[in-house]
Coordinates of C-alpha atoms in Angstrom, one line a residue:
Chain A
M1 CA -25.0 132.9 159.8
M2 CA -25.0 130.5 162.4
S3 CA -28.9 130.6 163.1
G4 CA -29.3 130.9 160.3
K5 CA -27.8 127.7 159.6
S6 CA -29.4 125.8 162.7
K7 CA -33.0 126.5 161.3
F8 CA -32.0 125.3 158.0
N9 CA -34.7 123.7 156.6
G10 CA -34.4 119.5 156.4
S11 CA -36.0 119.0 153.2
D12 CA -33.2 121.1 151.2
R13 CA -30.9 119.4 152.5
F14 CA -32.2 116.0 151.9
E15 CA -32.7 116.9 147.9
Y16 CA -29.5 118.0 147.7
L17 CA -27.8 114.4 149.0
Q18 CA -30.3 112.8 146.8
A19 CA -29.1 114.7 144.1
L20 CA -25.6 114.2 144.6
V21 CA -26.8 110.8 144.9
T22 CA -28.2 110.7 141.3
E23 CA -25.5 113.0 139.6
F24 CA -22.8 109.9 141.3
Q25 CA -25.3 107.1 139.3
D26 CA -26.2 109.2 136.1
T27 CA -22.5 110.6 135.5
D28 CA -19.5 108.6 133.4
S29 CA -16.7 110.7 134.0
A30 CA -14.6 109.0 137.2
E31 CA -13.5 111.7 137.9
A32 CA -17.0 113.0 139.6
R33 CA -17.5 110.0 140.3
E34 CA -14.5 110.5 142.8
Q35 CA -15.4 114.2 144.1
I36 CA -19.1 113.4 145.0
L37 CA -17.9 109.9 146.5
A38 CA -15.7 111.8 148.8
N39 CA -18.3 114.8 148.7
L40 CA -21.1 112.1 150.9
A41 CA -18.6 110.6 152.7
N42 CA -17.6 113.5 154.1
F43 CA -21.0 114.3 154.5
A44 CA -21.7 110.8 156.4
Y45 CA -19.6 112.7 159.1
D46 CA -21.8 115.1 159.6
P47 CA -24.3 114.1 162.4
R48 CA -27.0 116.2 160.5
N49 CA -27.1 114.5 157.0
M50 CA -27.0 110.7 158.5
E51 CA -30.3 110.2 158.5
D52 CA -31.2 111.5 155.2
L53 CA -27.7 108.8 154.0
R54 CA -29.8 106.2 155.9
R55 CA -32.9 107.3 153.6
L56 CA -30.9 107.8 150.8
Q57 CA -29.3 103.8 151.2
V58 CA -26.3 105.4 150.5
T59 CA -24.8 102.8 153.1
E60 CA -25.3 100.6 149.9
L61 CA -23.7 103.3 148.0
F62 CA -20.3 103.1 149.9
L63 CA -20.3 99.3 150.2
D64 CA -20.4 98.8 146.1
M65 CA -17.4 101.1 145.9
L66 CA -15.7 98.4 147.9
T67 CA -15.2 96.2 145.0
E68 CA -14.1 98.8 142.7
E69 CA -10.6 99.1 140.9
S70 CA -10.3 102.2 142.1
E71 CA -8.1 102.6 144.8
N72 CA -9.2 106.0 145.5
L73 CA -12.7 105.2 145.2
V74 CA -12.3 101.9 148.0
E75 CA -11.0 104.4 150.0
F76 CA -13.8 106.9 150.5
G77 CA -16.4 104.5 150.1
I78 CA -14.7 102.7 153.6
G79 CA -14.4 106.3 154.8
G80 CA -17.5 107.2 154.3
L81 CA -18.9 103.9 156.6
C82 CA -16.1 104.7 159.4
N83 CA -17.7 108.1 159.3
L84 CA -21.6 106.5 159.2
S85 CA -21.1 103.5 161.2
M86 CA -20.8 106.0 164.3
D87 CA -24.4 105.9 164.2
R88 CA -26.8 103.3 165.4
A89 CA -29.0 102.7 162.9
C90 CA -26.8 103.5 160.0
R91 CA -24.7 100.6 162.0
D92 CA -27.7 98.4 161.7
Q93 CA -28.3 98.8 158.4
I94 CA -24.9 97.9 157.2
L95 CA -25.6 95.5 159.4
Q96 CA -28.5 93.9 157.2
S97 CA -27.0 94.1 154.0
D98 CA -25.2 91.0 152.6
G99 CA -21.9 90.2 152.3
A100 CA -21.3 93.9 154.3
V101 CA -19.1 92.4 157.1
S102 CA -16.7 90.5 154.8
L103 CA -16.3 93.7 152.5
V104 CA -15.1 95.8 155.5
T105 CA -13.1 93.1 156.6
G106 CA -11.4 92.6 153.1
C107 CA -10.5 96.6 153.3
L108 CA -8.1 95.6 155.8
S109 CA -5.6 94.1 153.5
S110 CA -5.4 97.3 151.5
R111 CA -2.3 98.6 150.7
R112 CA -3.1 102.1 151.6
E113 CA -3.3 103.1 155.4
E114 CA -6.0 105.3 155.6
T115 CA -8.3 102.2 153.5
V116 CA -7.2 99.6 156.7
L117 CA -7.7 102.4 159.5
S118 CA -11.2 103.4 158.5
A119 CA -12.0 99.4 158.4
I120 CA -10.6 98.3 161.1
T121 CA -12.5 101.6 162.4
T122 CA -15.5 100.4 160.5
L123 CA -14.8 97.2 162.3
M124 CA -15.4 98.5 165.9
N125 CA -18.6 100.5 165.0
L126 CA -19.8 97.2 163.9
T127 CA -19.2 94.8 166.5
A128 CA -22.4 94.3 168.2
A129 CA -23.4 91.4 169.8
S130 CA -25.0 89.5 167.2
S131 CA -22.5 90.2 164.6
R132 CA -19.2 90.0 166.9
Q133 CA -18.6 86.4 165.4
L134 CA -18.7 88.2 162.1
T135 CA -17.2 91.6 162.9
A136 CA -14.2 89.7 165.7
G137 CA -13.8 85.8 164.3
G138 CA -10.4 84.4 164.4
P139 CA -9.2 85.9 160.9
V140 CA -10.3 89.2 162.2
L141 CA -8.6 89.2 164.9
Q142 CA -5.4 87.1 163.9
C143 CA -5.2 90.4 161.5
M144 CA -5.7 92.3 164.2
L145 CA -2.2 90.7 165.9
R146 CA -0.4 91.3 163.2
F147 CA -0.9 95.1 163.0
S148 CA 0.0 95.5 166.2
L149 CA 2.8 94.9 165.9
S150 CA 3.3 97.3 162.9
R151 CA 5.9 99.9 162.2
S152 CA 2.4 102.1 162.1
A153 CA 2.4 103.7 164.9
R154 CA -1.5 104.5 163.7
L155 CA -2.5 100.8 162.7
R156 CA -0.8 99.7 165.8
N157 CA -2.7 101.8 168.3
L158 CA -5.8 101.1 166.6
A159 CA -5.8 97.5 166.5
C160 CA -4.6 97.5 170.0
V161 CA -7.8 99.0 171.0
F162 CA -9.6 96.7 168.7
L163 CA -8.1 93.5 170.8
E164 CA -8.6 95.1 174.1
D165 CA -12.5 96.4 173.4
C166 CA -14.2 94.2 170.4
C167 CA -13.1 90.7 171.7
S168 CA -12.2 89.0 175.4
P169 CA -8.5 88.1 176.3
A170 CA -9.6 84.4 175.7
Q171 CA -10.6 85.4 172.1
V172 CA -6.8 86.6 171.6
D173 CA -4.8 84.0 173.0
A174 CA -6.7 81.4 170.8
A175 CA -5.8 83.9 168.0
R176 CA -2.7 84.0 169.1
R177 CA -1.7 79.8 168.8
E178 CA -3.8 80.2 165.7
L179 CA -1.2 82.4 164.3
Q180 CA 1.4 80.3 165.5
G181 CA 0.6 76.8 164.3
H182 CA -0.8 76.5 160.7
T183 CA -4.3 77.5 160.6
Q184 CA -3.2 81.2 159.2
T185 CA -5.0 83.4 157.0
A186 CA -3.7 85.9 154.8
L187 CA -6.2 88.3 155.9
G188 CA -4.8 91.8 156.3
I189 CA -1.7 90.8 154.0
P190 CA -1.5 93.3 151.3
L191 CA -1.0 91.6 147.7
P192 CA 2.6 92.6 146.2
E193 CA 2.2 95.4 144.0
D194 CA 2.6 94.0 140.6
Chain B
M1 CA 1.2 94.3 174.0
A2 CA 2.3 97.9 172.5
A3 CA 1.3 100.3 175.3
S4 CA 3.7 102.9 176.1
E5 CA 3.7 104.0 172.6
G6 CA 3.5 107.3 173.4
S7 CA 6.7 108.1 174.9
T8 CA 8.9 106.7 172.4
S9 CA 6.5 108.7 169.4
W10 CA 7.9 111.5 170.3
S11 CA 11.5 110.7 169.5
T12 CA 10.5 108.8 165.9
P13 CA 9.8 111.9 163.1
E14 CA 8.1 110.4 160.5
V15 CA 7.5 112.0 156.6
H16 CA 3.7 110.6 156.5
K17 CA 1.2 110.3 153.2
H18 CA -1.5 112.7 155.7
H19 CA 1.5 115.1 156.3
E20 CA 1.4 116.5 152.6
Q21 CA -1.0 119.3 151.1
Q22 CA -2.6 117.7 148.3
T23 CA -3.2 119.6 145.3
V24 CA -6.6 122.0 145.7
C25 CA -9.3 120.1 143.5
H26 CA -10.1 123.0 140.0
T27 CA -12.3 120.6 138.5
R28 CA -15.2 121.1 140.4
P29 CA -19.0 121.8 138.9
K30 CA -20.3 124.8 141.0
Y31 CA -22.8 124.1 143.1
R32 CA -20.1 120.6 144.5
E33 CA -17.8 123.6 145.2
G34 CA -17.2 124.1 148.6
R35 CA -16.6 127.9 150.6
R36 CA -12.5 126.9 150.5
P37 CA -10.8 125.5 147.8
K38 CA -10.2 122.2 148.6
A39 CA -8.3 118.5 147.3
V40 CA -10.3 115.1 147.5
K41 CA -10.1 113.9 150.3
V42 CA -11.9 112.3 152.7
Y43 CA -11.9 112.8 157.1
T44 CA -12.7 110.6 159.0
I45 CA -12.4 110.5 163.2
N46 CA -8.3 107.8 162.3
L47 CA -7.4 111.0 160.8
E48 CA -7.8 113.6 163.3
S49 CA -6.1 114.0 166.4
R50 CA -4.8 116.2 169.0
F51 CA -1.8 116.3 168.2
L52 CA -0.5 119.1 165.1
L53 CA 2.5 119.6 163.0
V54 CA 2.7 122.8 162.2
Q55 CA 5.2 123.4 159.3
G56 CA 6.8 126.2 157.7
V57 CA 6.9 128.5 160.7
P58 CA 10.0 130.5 160.4
A59 CA 13.2 129.6 161.7
I60 CA 14.1 132.9 163.9
G61 CA 12.7 131.9 167.0
V62 CA 9.0 132.4 167.2
M63 CA 8.2 129.8 169.7
T64 CA 7.3 131.6 171.9
E65 CA 4.8 133.6 169.7
L66 CA 3.6 130.5 167.7
V67 CA 2.7 128.7 170.4
Q68 CA 0.7 131.9 172.1
L69 CA -1.0 131.8 169.1
F70 CA -1.9 128.2 169.4
A71 CA -3.2 129.1 172.7
L72 CA -5.8 131.0 171.5
Y73 CA -8.0 128.0 170.5
G74 CA -7.1 126.0 173.3
A75 CA -5.0 124.4 176.6
I76 CA -2.1 123.2 175.0
E77 CA 0.1 119.8 176.8
E78 CA 2.6 119.4 174.5
Y79 CA 5.0 120.9 172.5
R80 CA 8.0 120.9 170.8
V81 CA 10.1 121.7 168.0
L82 CA 10.6 118.7 165.4
D83 CA 14.5 119.0 164.7
E84 CA 14.4 115.8 162.6
Y85 CA 11.9 116.6 160.7
P86 CA 12.4 116.9 157.0
A87 CA 12.0 120.7 156.7
E88 CA 12.2 123.3 153.9
Q89 CA 15.3 125.5 154.2
F90 CA 14.8 128.2 157.2
T91 CA 11.8 126.8 158.3
E92 CA 11.1 124.6 161.8
V93 CA 8.5 121.9 162.4
Y94 CA 6.4 122.2 165.8
L95 CA 4.5 119.3 166.6
L96 CA 1.6 120.7 169.7
K97 CA -1.0 118.2 171.9
F98 CA -3.8 120.3 172.7
Q99 CA -6.0 119.2 175.6
K100 CA -8.8 118.5 173.6
L101 CA -9.6 117.7 169.8
Q102 CA -12.1 120.1 169.6
S103 CA -9.6 123.0 170.1
A104 CA -6.9 121.2 167.8
K105 CA -10.1 121.1 165.2
V106 CA -10.4 125.4 165.4
A107 CA -7.0 125.5 165.6
K108 CA -6.0 123.8 162.2
R109 CA -9.1 125.2 160.2
N110 CA -8.1 128.5 161.6
L111 CA -3.9 128.3 161.2
D112 CA -3.2 126.5 158.9
E113 CA -2.4 128.1 155.2
R114 CA -2.0 131.7 157.9
S115 CA 1.4 133.9 156.9
F116 CA 3.2 134.2 160.1
F117 CA 6.5 136.6 160.9
G118 CA 6.9 135.7 156.3
G119 CA 5.9 132.2 157.0
L120 CA 3.2 130.0 155.5
L121 CA 1.6 128.2 158.5
H122 CA 1.1 124.5 156.9
V123 CA -0.8 122.8 159.6
C124 CA -1.9 119.0 160.0
Y125 CA -2.9 116.8 162.2
A126 CA -0.7 114.5 163.2
P127 CA -2.0 110.9 164.8
E128 CA 0.6 108.7 164.8
Y129 CA 1.9 110.6 167.7
E130 CA -0.7 109.4 169.6
S131 CA -1.1 107.1 172.3
M132 CA -3.2 103.8 172.1
E133 CA -5.3 105.8 174.9
D134 CA -5.6 108.6 173.2
T135 CA -6.7 106.6 170.0
R136 CA -9.3 104.7 172.2
Q137 CA -10.4 108.4 174.0
K138 CA -11.5 110.0 170.5
I139 CA -13.0 107.5 169.5
Q140 CA -15.3 106.8 172.0
D141 CA -15.8 110.9 172.4
R142 CA -16.8 110.2 168.5
R143 CA -19.2 108.0 169.0
R144 CA -20.7 109.7 171.9
F145 CA -21.1 112.8 170.0
V146 CA -22.9 111.5 167.0
T147 CA -25.2 109.3 170.1
R148 CA -26.1 113.0 171.6
A149 CA -26.3 114.7 168.6
L150 CA -28.6 112.8 167.0
Q151 CA -31.0 112.6 169.8
N152 CA -31.0 116.5 170.3
K153 CA -32.2 116.7 166.5
A154 CA -34.8 114.4 167.7
K155 CA -36.3 116.6 170.0
D156 CA -35.2 120.0 167.7
C157 CA -37.1 118.3 164.4
D158 CA -40.4 119.0 166.7
R159 CA -39.8 122.7 167.3
T160 CA -38.2 123.1 164.1
V161 CA -42.3 121.7 162.3
E162 CA -43.6 124.0 164.5
K163 CA -41.5 127.0 164.1
S164 CA -41.7 126.5 160.2
K165 CA -44.4 128.5 159.3
M166 CA -42.6 131.5 160.6
V167 CA -39.6 131.6 158.9
P168 CA -39.2 134.0 156.3
M169 CA -39.2 133.3 152.7
A170 CA -35.8 135.7 152.4
E171 CA -34.1 133.5 155.1
V172 CA -34.9 130.4 153.8
A173 CA -32.8 131.6 150.7
V174 CA -29.9 132.7 152.7
C175 CA -29.7 129.2 154.2
E176 CA -30.0 127.9 151.0
E177 CA -27.4 130.0 148.8
E178 CA -25.0 129.1 152.4
E179 CA -25.9 125.2 152.1
S180 CA -24.9 124.7 148.5
R181 CA -21.9 126.3 149.4
D182 CA -20.9 124.3 152.1
I183 CA -20.1 121.4 149.7
A184 CA -16.7 119.4 150.0
E185 CA -15.9 121.3 153.1
E186 CA -14.3 119.7 155.3
P187 CA -16.4 117.6 158.1
D188 CA -14.6 119.4 161.3
N189 CA -16.1 123.0 159.5
L190 CA -19.6 120.9 159.5
T191 CA -19.6 119.7 162.4
T192 CA -18.1 122.7 165.5
D193 CA -20.8 124.9 162.9
Y194 CA -23.1 122.1 164.4
L195 CA -21.8 122.4 167.9
F196 CA -21.5 126.1 168.3
G197 CA -24.6 126.3 166.6
F198 CA -27.4 124.2 168.2
P199 CA -30.0 125.6 169.3
L200 CA -29.9 124.3 172.8
L201 CA -26.8 125.8 173.5
L202 CA -28.9 129.0 174.1
P203 CA -29.2 129.6 177.8
P204 CA -32.3 128.4 179.2
P205 CA -35.2 130.9 180.2
Q206 CA -34.7 130.7 183.8
E207 CA -31.5 132.6 182.9
E208 CA -33.5 135.4 181.7
F209 CA -34.5 137.0 184.7
Y210 CA -31.6 135.8 186.1
Q211 CA -29.1 136.9 184.1
P212 CA -29.5 140.9 184.1
S213 CA -29.2 141.0 187.8
S214 CA -25.4 142.2 189.2
F215 CA -22.7 139.9 188.6
P216 CA -20.1 140.5 186.2
E217 CA -20.5 138.9 182.5
S218 CA -17.8 136.1 183.3
T219 CA -19.9 134.6 186.5
S220 CA -22.6 134.3 184.1
A221 CA -20.6 133.0 181.4
A222 CA -19.6 130.3 183.9
F223 CA -23.5 129.9 184.8
R224 CA -24.1 129.2 181.6
G225 CA -21.7 127.2 180.9
H226 CA -22.8 125.0 183.8
Q227 CA -26.8 125.3 182.8
G228 CA -25.7 124.2 179.0
N229 CA -26.5 120.5 178.3
I230 CA -23.6 120.6 175.5
R231 CA -20.4 121.1 177.3
P232 CA -19.1 124.6 176.8
A233 CA -16.1 124.5 174.4
E234 CA -12.8 125.1 176.2
D235 CA -11.2 127.5 174.8
R236 CA -14.4 129.5 175.7
M237 CA -14.0 128.8 179.6
G238 CA -10.2 129.1 179.3
S239 CA -10.5 132.7 177.8
T240 CA -13.1 133.6 180.3
Y241 CA -10.5 132.2 183.0
H242 CA -8.3 134.1 182.0
S243 CA -10.1 137.7 181.2
A244 CA -11.1 137.0 184.8
D245 CA -7.6 136.2 185.8
N246 CA -6.7 139.2 184.4
C247 CA -8.9 141.9 185.7
N248 CA -7.3 144.2 188.3
P249 CA -9.0 142.9 191.8
P250 CA -11.4 145.0 192.8
T251 CA -11.2 147.5 194.8
P252 CA -13.0 149.8 197.0
T253 CA -13.1 152.6 194.9
E254 CA -13.0 150.8 192.3
P255 CA -16.3 148.7 192.2
Q256 CA -16.0 146.4 189.2
Q257 CA -19.7 145.6 187.7
P258 CA -20.4 148.1 184.6
P259 CA -23.8 146.2 184.8
F260 CA -24.9 148.3 187.8
C261 CA -26.1 150.9 186.5
I262 CA -27.7 149.6 183.1
N263 CA -31.0 149.9 182.1
T264 CA -33.1 147.5 180.0
P265 CA -31.7 148.0 176.3
M266 CA -28.3 147.8 177.8
V267 CA -29.0 144.3 179.3
S268 CA -30.7 142.7 175.9
K269 CA -27.3 144.6 174.4
Q270 CA -25.6 142.8 176.5
R271 CA -26.9 139.5 176.0
K272 CA -27.6 140.1 171.7
D273 CA -23.5 139.9 172.3
S274 CA -23.0 137.5 175.2
R275 CA -24.4 134.9 172.4
P276 CA -21.3 134.6 170.5
T277 CA -19.1 134.0 172.9
A278 CA -20.6 129.9 172.4
R279 CA -18.7 130.3 169.7
F280 CA -14.7 130.8 170.2
I281 CA -13.3 134.1 170.8
P282 CA -10.0 135.2 171.4
R283 CA -9.3 136.9 175.0
T284 CA -8.2 139.9 173.5
T285 CA -11.4 140.8 171.6
H286 CA -13.0 139.2 174.7
L287 CA -11.5 142.5 177.1
Q288 CA -11.5 144.6 174.0
N289 CA -15.5 144.0 174.3
R290 CA -15.6 144.4 177.8
K291 CA -13.9 147.8 177.7
R292 CA -16.0 148.8 175.3
K293 CA -19.1 147.5 177.2
V294 CA -17.1 149.4 180.6
E295 CA -16.5 152.7 178.9
E296 CA -20.6 152.6 177.5
A297 CA -22.2 151.8 180.5
G298 CA -19.8 155.4 181.6
Q299 CA -21.8 157.4 179.3
D300 CA -24.7 156.2 180.1
S301 CA -23.5 157.2 184.0
L302 CA -22.8 160.8 182.7
L303 CA -26.0 161.1 180.8
G304 CA -27.1 160.7 184.5
I305 CA -29.2 157.7 184.0
E306 CA -26.6 156.2 186.5
D307 CA -28.5 158.4 189.4
K308 CA -31.7 156.7 188.9
S309 CA -31.2 153.6 188.2
E310 CA -28.5 153.1 191.2
T311 CA -31.0 154.3 194.1
L312 CA -32.2 150.7 192.7
I313 CA -30.2 148.7 192.4
G314 CA -27.1 149.8 194.1
P315 CA -24.3 147.3 195.5
K316 CA -25.6 148.4 199.1
L317 CA -28.8 147.9 198.8
P318 CA -30.0 144.6 201.1
E319 CA -30.4 141.4 199.4
Q320 CA -32.0 141.1 196.2
P321 CA -35.3 139.2 196.6
K322 CA -34.0 135.1 197.2
M323 CA -34.0 133.7 193.9
D324 CA -34.1 129.3 193.1
M325 CA -32.1 128.4 190.4
E326 CA -33.8 125.8 190.6
D327 CA -30.9 122.8 191.1
E328 CA -29.1 123.0 194.2
S329 CA -25.6 123.1 192.9
L330 CA -26.6 126.4 191.3
N331 CA -28.0 127.8 194.3
I332 CA -24.9 127.0 196.0
T333 CA -23.0 128.6 193.1
A334 CA -25.2 131.7 193.6
N335 CA -25.5 132.3 196.9
L336 CA -21.2 131.8 196.5
I337 CA -21.0 134.9 194.4
R338 CA -23.5 136.7 196.4
S339 CA -21.8 136.1 199.8
T340 CA -18.8 137.3 197.9
M341 CA -20.5 140.2 196.4
A342 CA -21.0 141.2 199.4
K343 CA -18.1 141.4 201.6
I344 CA -16.9 143.4 198.5
S345 CA -19.8 145.8 198.1
A346 CA -18.8 145.9 202.3
V347 CA -16.1 147.9 202.2
P348 CA -16.7 151.0 200.3
E349 CA -20.0 151.8 202.6
H350 CA -17.5 154.1 204.8
K351 CA -16.6 156.5 201.5
P352 CA -20.3 156.3 199.6
A353 CA -19.1 159.8 198.0
V354 CA -15.8 159.4 196.9
Q355 CA -16.9 156.2 195.2
K356 CA -19.5 157.9 193.4
T357 CA -17.2 160.3 191.8
T358 CA -14.8 157.9 190.5
K359 CA -17.1 155.5 188.8
P360 CA -17.5 156.9 185.8
K361 CA -14.2 156.8 184.6
P362 CA -13.6 153.7 182.7
R363 CA -10.8 151.0 183.9
R364 CA -8.1 150.7 182.3
R365 CA -6.9 146.9 181.2
I366 CA -3.8 145.6 180.2

């Protein structure tokens, strides 16, 4: 079984993933869309699929989902980005897409913890020297400072790791001063439920 | 900033959404169905953890049994019952902290929904018990794993291109079927398979002439661990360690190396057997296998094969031709083992007759 798998022909895998993407784009069923998106996001966890998913521009598909109304679609989309961005090549592809970072930072204001967590990890992965201004800028740092006081241990931990690993102490101090002053941003504060 | 969360979080149990079992999705079309029924859910590294929450443990004082069961999948660092955690009547909830994330993944996959003393276990990750350092570590490890896996894949690609023509049709068909059943499987499933099934895990060629020589299985397994490019699964190492530990110390009248009297077909069989040890094998199975091998070896020797080969490779023979492992530390280890073997085999020299009569008897194991 194992050996069969490792010998598995890569082009079949590619075709299967391609079929999933096609069905996702063609189907009208909201349920099917959710299922396929979850499938793709889970496939993005496996390094074997990352190259194929990149070729299929699934990063664009995931980014697209971040603008959806459905909270499920947003959660799965950012989950897929979180998985894919672990790979450098995929990270670069995400960064090349226009407005990608602001879409991801937008997820920080989600009411769902899972979505916020995926967004933080994605931002960590996206933080490269060239993109630091965007992914770890003032508003994001302020948001992380707020998260670092959260009641949720997962959110608190992840935000603290972000503050320690993705920016300098001086930047954190600056963000903290801004947070106390009047230049606060609302990033990361979810809108009240209607 | 919040740095010492780890200790305090042990005392604040709380029901999280990701602890709840989600409803299984039954509306997937056939080709998108996985091997096991699954809910629609996306796994990320944030959800995974070396902390596992085990619900549904019957409250009949089976903590030891539970911990033993989970320890089959890797070393457990800490465990405790969560008294304050809301549990169903007559059940308890446990929190287990594995040493390695990989062990927790395999344990969760294998033990979730397993019946245990009349109860049905529900196993889920409990990342909220992690410390900040745990969280950082797991994300870094994950990034490193992906990078390494992709590098290996690139290397492997060149090799499979050469081999692709040699794969028989039937096998391809099987793979295809496998693959389609893979859909919607939890990703940890995919990755562990990937990690363990990766071709580079196979022993490098130099072992080919090394292993059939006269070392017990456990040592050769340890060697393979050293040589592998990918770090071996700790549960495998753990089980190796335990099984070595559980062996009676070799006594003069009872030399412990069955491989001494094996001929080449046996060797190849042993190699085939030992390959799956790259994946997790519970210690008991491991011991059973070894017992079986010892018995087989014993039968062979009854057929008279032993006499022939023993004159060739007995423990009393002078040093084997010098073997170079092409690595300094491996050479040192090999020399160490060689000298230990020499020490062990030096004692029975006085009474070789006794040794011969006791040899075919299979050793008992606990």
